[in-house]
Amino acid sequence: MAKVQVLNVAVLDNPSPFGNPFQFEVTFECMEDLPEDLEWKIIYVGSAESEEHGQTLDSVLVGPDPAGRPMFVFQADAPNPALIPESDAVGVTVVLITCTYRGQEFIRIGYYVNNEYTDTELRENPPLKPDYGQLQRNILASNPRVTRFHINWEGCAEKMEDSENVDPAPNAMLPPSCTPGKAPPLGLVPDNSMDCL
Amino acid sequence: TFDVCKPIFSVDIHPDGTKFATGGQGEDSGKVVIWNMAPVLREEDEKNENIPKLLCQMDNHLACVNCVRWSNNGLYLASGGDDKLVMVWKRAAFIGPSTVFGSSSKLANVEQWRCVMILRNHTGDVMDVAWSPHDVWLASCSVDNTIAIWNARKFPEIVMTLKGHTGLVKGLTWDPVGKYIASQADDHSLKVWRTMDWQLETNITKPFSECGGTTHVLRLSWSPDGQYLVSAHAMNNSGPTAQIIERDGWKTNMDFVGHRKAVTVVKFNPKIFKKKQKNGSTPKPSCPYCCCAVGSKDRSLSVWLTSLKRPLVVIHDLFDKSIMDITWTLNGLGLLVCSMDGTVAFLDFSQDELGDPLNEEEKNAIHQNIYGKSLAITMGSQLSSTIIENPEMLKYQQERQGNQNPNGAQASGPENQTPKLTNVLNGESLEDIRKNLLKKQVETRTADGRRRITPLCIAQLDTGGTAAVNSIGMKSNLLLTSASKIEPMKALDSRFTERSKATPGVTSVPLTIGITPLDRVKDSSSVKEPKGKDETSSDSEDKIVVKSMTKRKGEMEGAEVVEKRKKGRPRKDAKMMPISQPFPQVTFLLSKDASLLKLPTPSIQKSFSTQVSTDGVTYLEVENEVSVVSGSRLSQLKWSREGREWDTLLPSRIIIATGSSDVVAVACEDRTLSVFTACGRRLIPSIMLPAPMSALHCSGHFVMALTASATLSVWDVQKQTALVKNESLNPILSGTEATVSQSFLTRQGVAVVSLSNGKTYCFNSSLETWNLIADKQDSLVQCTDFRSCVSSQDALGSMGPLALTQGRNLSAGRLASRLSSTPHHLQQGMTLAFLEKQLASALILLSASEYRHWLLIYARFLVNEGYELRLRELCQDLLGPVHKSSSSSWETTVLGLRKRDLLTEVLPVIGQNLRFQRLFTEYQDQLELLRLK
C-alpha cells in the first residue's frame, strides 16, 4: 500500500512572467515515518513533438518525513529557453511534478501550461524569435492530472512484489498538440491510469 | 462511465451501530468503504445534505476485498483480500478530512481510517476474517487451505496456523463461548477446532459430500447461545441446504431447506428473543429462541426463527446476483445484505415480528445456565479461573474491561462530534504558515551537493485515542428502485423437528410449531409500493412487515457527493517544546589533538537580531560599532518585548547575545561576558573568559558558556554560584572525529551537548561526569518496542530535554521494531534496558515530567511482561520505609515529585494484571496505612 498520499499541490505565483521560478506548495501525508527521503522533480516538457526537449528544472530531496502531514514549497528556476524549440515557445505545454521513493516513481502530477504574450500587439504579431521577456506563463492549476503507480515501499525497484505494478510510462501525460489560446483537450490521458474515484 | 456496480463481497455493521463497512472490488484495486448508518435508517437523514453518507474509502488493498469485520470493541476493522493480505484499520483521530488529490470527484473522507497493521502469512487469497469474543484473536482463512490465528493484542504475532483442510477455506466463525472456532472449506468438510490447544475437535463431512466448489464464500455462523452452528452450502437429497450442527455431540440432524441454489452466507442475529406477550392473553412462560438469516446464490434471502418450523420471511430476487454477506444491527431488528451485483439492501423488522430481545443480563443467565459461567467476564481461557481477591483490584479489572468494551459509552453519532485536529502549528494559522513557508522551511545541501528540504509537519498522524469526526456537508443523489417482491419460499422448510433429544439446559430452543400449510400465507408479494416502503406480507399467525426495504442501486459507487471544505482549526500543540533559545546551527570543527581542542567562534557581524524566550516575543538586537566616543568604539544591545524596551552600550563588539525570560547574556570580542536582568540591570561585573566564546545559552537564571578552547561553564547568576567550572569537553570529544553539532541548557540548568556522531551528553555536576543520554546509533533504540505500554495521554507527556535530544530517533525505533522480526525475548530484554536508560537519563537531566512519563511506561512494561522482581524493587523504592528510622537514607521526593504519589499512579497499572494482585494488595495496604498516619 502506498505510504505517501499527495493531498494537495497549490500553484503559487501564477500566472507569472516566463522567467519567474516555478513554485509549488505540496502537502502530502505519510502513513508512517519514512526511513528515506522522498525525491521530488519538476520536469518542463518543452515541446509537444518530442521528448528530448523535456528538461528537469530541479530535483530536491524532502525529509525527514515523519508520520503525519508534512508540507513544503518546491521552487525551481524557470526553464532554459535555449533548450526549447522556438516554434514551441508560445502555446500550451506541460509541467510535471514527480515523486520517487527509493528510486521508484509513485506519483506523477501534470499541469498544462499556457505561455502567451500579454501585449496584444505581440499576441497578434508574434515575433519570429520568441521574446521570453514578454511571455507570461499560466499554469492551469485547477486541472492537475494525477497518475499513481504501485511501488515496493519496503525495498528498491528490483524487488517488486506485486505483479500488477505498472511501469511509469514516460508518456503518461503527453502534452496536447493544440493551438495557443484554446483549452487543451484533457481526454488524452487514458482514464484507467488515473487512480481517482 | 457505467460500471458503477462493482461487486460487494462483504458488509459489516459497526458495534455501535452508527456506521458500516463494505468490502469489494474497486477500480483497479480492492476497496473498503465506511458508510454512515443514519441515512440508511432514516429517510430524513438521507435527504439531509449535511449528513454525510460516505465516511471513508480505502483502496489500499491491491486486489478485491473478500471480507471486512469490525472488532467487538469497535476500535478496529480487519479486511482480507485477494492480495493475500489482512489489513487492520484504526481511526486516526487527529487528522481532518481529506480529498483524493487530482480526483475529479471532490469526495472527502469524513473519517480517517489508517491501516495500522498488515498481516502477511497467507500464500493465497484471504476469504474470511473473524475476531474472537473479546478480541483476543483474529482468525483469517485463505485459499491456501489454512487458517491463521493472530494474536490481536500483539499483531503481527501468529498464535497458530490451523492446517487440515484440503481445499479452499471460505468461512470462519467463533463459538460465542470462546471454546471453538469453526471453518468451512471446499474440501466437503466443516471443521471445529478447539481454542485451548488449537487441535481439531470434530470434522463434519457427511452433509457436504455432494457439494461442488461453486460458491465464492462459505460464511457459516454460530448461534448467540452457542448451541447451534449453521453451515453455508450443504446438500440433502440433492437439494441445497444450510446444515444445523448441534454443539452437543456435533449432531447433524436438522437443516434449513428451500433455497434453490447453494447457500453462501448464514448469519445469526446477535440477540436471543422471547415471544412477545400479546395483550389480553395470559402470560405463559415462553422459551427463548434465536433468529438466523440465510443468503444464497439464488439471489434470495430467508430469515428463520428457531422457534418456527418455517421461515419467518423469504425475499426472492432481492438482487441481480448472488448474496455475499449479511450483517445484523446490534439491536437485532435490522440487517444489511450485500450482493455481487454491487448493491446493499437494508431490511428492518419490528419487535412484533421477531419478539422481545433478551437483555444482556438475561442472555448471561442463559449462558450461566448452559456453560456454568457468564460470557461477560470470560477473558481468554487462561485467566478465567482466577479469583479476584481484592476489591480495588476488581475495580481496575473492571475499568480495564470497560476500556476494552466501550460500545455503550461511545455510541454517539458522527453528527454531533467535534473535530480534533492536532496541528503542530504552534498557534499560527495555516494561512500564516503558508505565506512564509518558502522562507521558513529549512533547506540544506546533502554531502553530494543536492538540495534537501525539511518539510513542515502541519498535522500529526495519530491513530491512538478515540475517534473524532468532522461533520462535513455532503450531497448525494441516491437512486431508489422499487423493492423486490416478498413472498414465502415454496419448498422452504426447516427440519428442526427431527431433534433427537433436548440438550440439557437448552430448553431455550423449543420446537413447538407444527406444520403450517403453505396456502395459509396470504397477501404475499401483492403489495408493491414504488418507494419500497412498508411492503407488507402477512401470514395467519404473525403479521410480517418488512419496512424500508429499500434497494438503492448505485449508492455504493455512484453517489455524487459535493464537498464543503472545512478548515482545520489550528491549535497550539504541546509537542512543540518551548526552548528558551533557538539552537545555533553552527557546526564546529575540532582538531584531533586534545590539547589543541578548539571550537570555532561565530564571526562578528555588524548587526544582528535574535528572538529569545517564549513568553511574549522578545527580541535582542545588536548593533556593533554604533558610535565612536573618545577613541573607543561602542556597541549597542537593544532588548524589546511587547512594546517595552531597553538598550545598553558595551565597549567591545558583541559576538553572541542571548537571553531567557529572566536574564540576558552577551559575549564580546574582548572575551568578556556580561549578564543583565530582563529589565536591563547589570547583574555581575563582566566575567573574564579564558578563551573567546563559542556558544552561549540562557535558561531561567542559568547561563551556559562553551568557549573556543572547548570548555564548559554553567552559572546560576541569581545565586551567583558556579554549577560547572570550566569543564573540558575532552572526555567526549577525544578519540572521535566528531564535532559539536548542538548545545543547549535545560530549565534546570543542565548543559547538554550533541555531537555530530549522533551522541548527546549532559554534564552531571554532582558526579562531575559527562553522561551519554542519547545515541542515534544505539541498537537498543532501534529494536525496542514498548508501544503497547504507551497510553494516549503519555504521548503528550513526553516533552522535555530528553525528548528533544532523541525525539525523532525514538519513533524511528518503534518503526524498526514493527518492521524487523527480532525474537520476542530479545526484544523484551532490549526494551527493558532501553526503558531503564531513559529513566536514568531523565533523572540526570532533572526532567521531572519526563521522569514520570518514563516511569509509568516502565511500570506498564514490567506489568505486561511480568518482571515481578523489578516491579517489586520499583514499588519498594517509591514507598520507602513505612516506619521512620534515622539510618534510612531514603528521600521522599525525586525531582520534586513525591515518590508515594508516583506509587499511587503506578498501582493502578499493576492492578491491571491479575498475576500481580498480591503485590498490588501489599503496596496498596501499606500506602493506605501511611496515609492514615
PDB file of N, CA and C in Angstrom, chain A residues 80-117:
ATOM      1  N   ASN A  80      15.205  26.769 -19.202  1.00  0.00           N
ATOM      2  CA  ASN A  80      16.210  27.419 -20.024  1.00  0.00           C
ATOM      3  C   ASN A  80      15.663  27.556 -21.449  1.00  0.00           C
ATOM      4  N   PRO A  81      15.447  28.799 -21.905  1.00  0.00           N
ATOM      5  CA  PRO A  81      14.833  28.982 -23.234  1.00  0.00           C
ATOM      6  C   PRO A  81      15.669  28.357 -24.344  1.00  0.00           C
ATOM      7  N   ALA A  82      16.962  28.249 -24.115  1.00  0.00           N
ATOM      8  CA  ALA A  82      17.830  27.716 -25.154  1.00  0.00           C
ATOM      9  C   ALA A  82      17.464  26.280 -25.493  1.00  0.00           C
ATOM     10  N   LEU A  83      16.829  25.596 -24.547  1.00  0.00           N
ATOM     11  CA  LEU A  83      16.511  24.193 -24.766  1.00  0.00           C
ATOM     12  C   LEU A  83      15.117  23.996 -25.348  1.00  0.00           C
ATOM     13  N   ILE A  84      14.402  25.090 -25.548  1.00  0.00           N
ATOM     14  CA  ILE A  84      13.043  24.979 -26.059  1.00  0.00           C
ATOM     15  C   ILE A  84      13.041  25.338 -27.544  1.00  0.00           C
ATOM     16  N   PRO A  85      12.470  24.490 -28.391  1.00  0.00           N
ATOM     17  CA  PRO A  85      12.366  24.833 -29.809  1.00  0.00           C
ATOM     18  C   PRO A  85      11.593  26.141 -29.962  1.00  0.00           C
ATOM     19  N   GLU A  86      12.087  27.012 -30.811  1.00  0.00           N
ATOM     20  CA  GLU A  86      11.478  28.339 -30.932  1.00  0.00           C
ATOM     21  C   GLU A  86      10.009  28.269 -31.289  1.00  0.00           C
ATOM     22  N   SER A  87       9.664  27.253 -32.066  1.00  0.00           N
ATOM     23  CA  SER A  87       8.276  27.140 -32.506  1.00  0.00           C
ATOM     24  C   SER A  87       7.348  26.766 -31.345  1.00  0.00           C
ATOM     25  N   ASP A  88       7.918  26.220 -30.274  1.00  0.00           N
ATOM     26  CA  ASP A  88       7.085  25.773 -29.161  1.00  0.00           C
ATOM     27  C   ASP A  88       7.077  26.735 -27.987  1.00  0.00           C
ATOM     28  N   ALA A  89       7.742  27.853 -28.142  1.00  0.00           N
ATOM     29  CA  ALA A  89       7.851  28.781 -27.013  1.00  0.00           C
ATOM     30  C   ALA A  89       6.483  29.325 -26.610  1.00  0.00           C
ATOM     31  N   VAL A  90       5.692  29.669 -27.600  1.00  0.00           N
ATOM     32  CA  VAL A  90       4.371  30.202 -27.309  1.00  0.00           C
ATOM     33  C   VAL A  90       3.367  29.069 -27.475  1.00  0.00           C
ATOM     34  N   GLY A  91       2.447  28.969 -26.541  1.00  0.00           N
ATOM     35  CA  GLY A  91       1.416  27.943 -26.663  1.00  0.00           C
ATOM     36  C   GLY A  91       1.325  27.077 -25.425  1.00  0.00           C
ATOM     37  N   VAL A  92       0.701  25.941 -25.610  1.00  0.00           N
ATOM     38  CA  VAL A  92       0.421  25.095 -24.462  1.00  0.00           C
ATOM     39  C   VAL A  92       1.442  23.974 -24.363  1.00  0.00           C
ATOM     40  N   THR A  93       1.964  23.802 -23.194  1.00  0.00           N
ATOM     41  CA  THR A  93       2.848  22.676 -22.942  1.00  0.00           C
ATOM     42  C   THR A  93       2.534  22.135 -21.547  1.00  0.00           C
ATOM     43  N   VAL A  94       3.440  21.364 -21.008  1.00  0.00           N
ATOM     44  CA  VAL A  94       3.121  20.656 -19.774  1.00  0.00           C
ATOM     45  C   VAL A  94       4.280  20.775 -18.800  1.00  0.00           C
ATOM     46  N   VAL A  95       3.942  20.895 -17.517  1.00  0.00           N
ATOM     47  CA  VAL A  95       4.970  20.769 -16.492  1.00  0.00           C
ATOM     48  C   VAL A  95       4.581  19.586 -15.609  1.00  0.00           C
ATOM     49  N   LEU A  96       5.571  18.781 -15.279  1.00  0.00           N
ATOM     50  CA  LEU A  96       5.312  17.576 -14.488  1.00  0.00           C
ATOM     51  C   LEU A  96       6.004  17.684 -13.139  1.00  0.00           C
ATOM     52  N   ILE A  97       5.320  17.217 -12.117  1.00  0.00           N
ATOM     53  CA  ILE A  97       5.960  17.075 -10.808  1.00  0.00           C
ATOM     54  C   ILE A  97       5.949  15.587 -10.525  1.00  0.00           C
ATOM     55  N   THR A  98       7.093  15.027 -10.286  1.00  0.00           N
ATOM     56  CA  THR A  98       7.126  13.602  -9.995  1.00  0.00           C
ATOM     57  C   THR A  98       7.724  13.397  -8.618  1.00  0.00           C
ATOM     58  N   CYS A  99       7.372  12.281  -8.020  1.00  0.00           N
ATOM     59  CA  CYS A  99       7.974  11.950  -6.732  1.00  0.00           C
ATOM     60  C   CYS A  99       8.404  10.496  -6.749  1.00  0.00           C
ATOM     61  N   THR A 100       9.601  10.264  -6.302  1.00  0.00           N
ATOM     62  CA  THR A 100      10.104   8.892  -6.237  1.00  0.00           C
ATOM     63  C   THR A 100      10.511   8.571  -4.812  1.00  0.00           C
ATOM     64  N   TYR A 101      10.379   7.308  -4.474  1.00  0.00           N
ATOM     65  CA  TYR A 101      10.849   6.813  -3.187  1.00  0.00           C
ATOM     66  C   TYR A 101      11.708   5.593  -3.463  1.00  0.00           C
ATOM     67  N   ARG A 102      12.870   5.587  -2.910  1.00  0.00           N
ATOM     68  CA  ARG A 102      13.842   4.522  -3.169  1.00  0.00           C
ATOM     69  C   ARG A 102      13.981   4.274  -4.671  1.00  0.00           C
ATOM     70  N   GLY A 103      14.051   5.350  -5.398  1.00  0.00           N
ATOM     71  CA  GLY A 103      14.282   5.249  -6.834  1.00  0.00           C
ATOM     72  C   GLY A 103      13.077   4.826  -7.660  1.00  0.00           C
ATOM     73  N   GLN A 104      11.895   4.746  -7.039  1.00  0.00           N
ATOM     74  CA  GLN A 104      10.729   4.324  -7.793  1.00  0.00           C
ATOM     75  C   GLN A 104       9.700   5.452  -7.818  1.00  0.00           C
ATOM     76  N   GLU A 105       9.263   5.785  -8.987  1.00  0.00           N
ATOM     77  CA  GLU A 105       8.277   6.851  -9.104  1.00  0.00           C
ATOM     78  C   GLU A 105       6.907   6.308  -8.709  1.00  0.00           C
ATOM     79  N   PHE A 106       6.236   7.000  -7.794  1.00  0.00           N
ATOM     80  CA  PHE A 106       4.914   6.531  -7.393  1.00  0.00           C
ATOM     81  C   PHE A 106       3.816   7.542  -7.696  1.00  0.00           C
ATOM     82  N   ILE A 107       4.190   8.762  -8.055  1.00  0.00           N
ATOM     83  CA  ILE A 107       3.151   9.715  -8.445  1.00  0.00           C
ATOM     84  C   ILE A 107       3.711  10.678  -9.481  1.00  0.00           C
ATOM     85  N   ARG A 108       2.852  11.039 -10.403  1.00  0.00           N
ATOM     86  CA  ARG A 108       3.233  11.993 -11.450  1.00  0.00           C
ATOM     87  C   ARG A 108       2.055  12.948 -11.580  1.00  0.00           C
ATOM     88  N   ILE A 109       2.339  14.209 -11.355  1.00  0.00           N
ATOM     89  CA  ILE A 109       1.280  15.215 -11.411  1.00  0.00           C
ATOM     90  C   ILE A 109       1.584  16.124 -12.597  1.00  0.00           C
ATOM     91  N   GLY A 110       0.655  16.223 -13.476  1.00  0.00           N
ATOM     92  CA  GLY A 110       0.884  17.029 -14.669  1.00  0.00           C
ATOM     93  C   GLY A 110      -0.028  18.245 -14.725  1.00  0.00           C
ATOM     94  N   TYR A 111       0.533  19.378 -15.135  1.00  0.00           N
ATOM     95  CA  TYR A 111      -0.272  20.585 -15.328  1.00  0.00           C
ATOM     96  C   TYR A 111      -0.063  21.084 -16.752  1.00  0.00           C
ATOM     97  N   TYR A 112      -1.130  21.511 -17.344  1.00  0.00           N
ATOM     98  CA  TYR A 112      -0.981  22.195 -18.615  1.00  0.00           C
ATOM     99  C   TYR A 112      -0.492  23.611 -18.336  1.00  0.00           C
ATOM    100  N   VAL A 113       0.393  24.074 -19.207  1.00  0.00           N
ATOM    101  CA  VAL A 113       0.956  25.410 -19.045  1.00  0.00           C
ATOM    102  C   VAL A 113       0.719  26.163 -20.346  1.00  0.00           C
ATOM    103  N   ASN A 114       0.199  27.351 -20.236  1.00  0.00           N
ATOM    104  CA  ASN A 114      -0.012  28.162 -21.425  1.00  0.00           C
ATOM    105  C   ASN A 114       0.920  29.371 -21.365  1.00  0.00           C
ATOM    106  N   ASN A 115       1.776  29.465 -22.376  1.00  0.00           N
ATOM    107  CA  ASN A 115       2.679  30.607 -22.466  1.00  0.00           C
ATOM    108  C   ASN A 115       2.172  31.550 -23.557  1.00  0.00           C
ATOM    109  N   GLU A 116       1.892  32.774 -23.189  1.00  0.00           N
ATOM    110  CA  GLU A 116       1.449  33.714 -24.225  1.00  0.00           C
ATOM    111  C   GLU A 116       1.909  35.131 -23.889  1.00  0.00           C
ATOM    112  N   TYR A 117       1.889  35.957 -24.918  1.00  0.00           N
ATOM    113  CA  TYR A 117       2.270  37.354 -24.728  1.00  0.00           C
ATOM    114  C   TYR A 117       1.107  38.100 -24.088  1.00  0.00           C
TER     115      TYR A 117
END
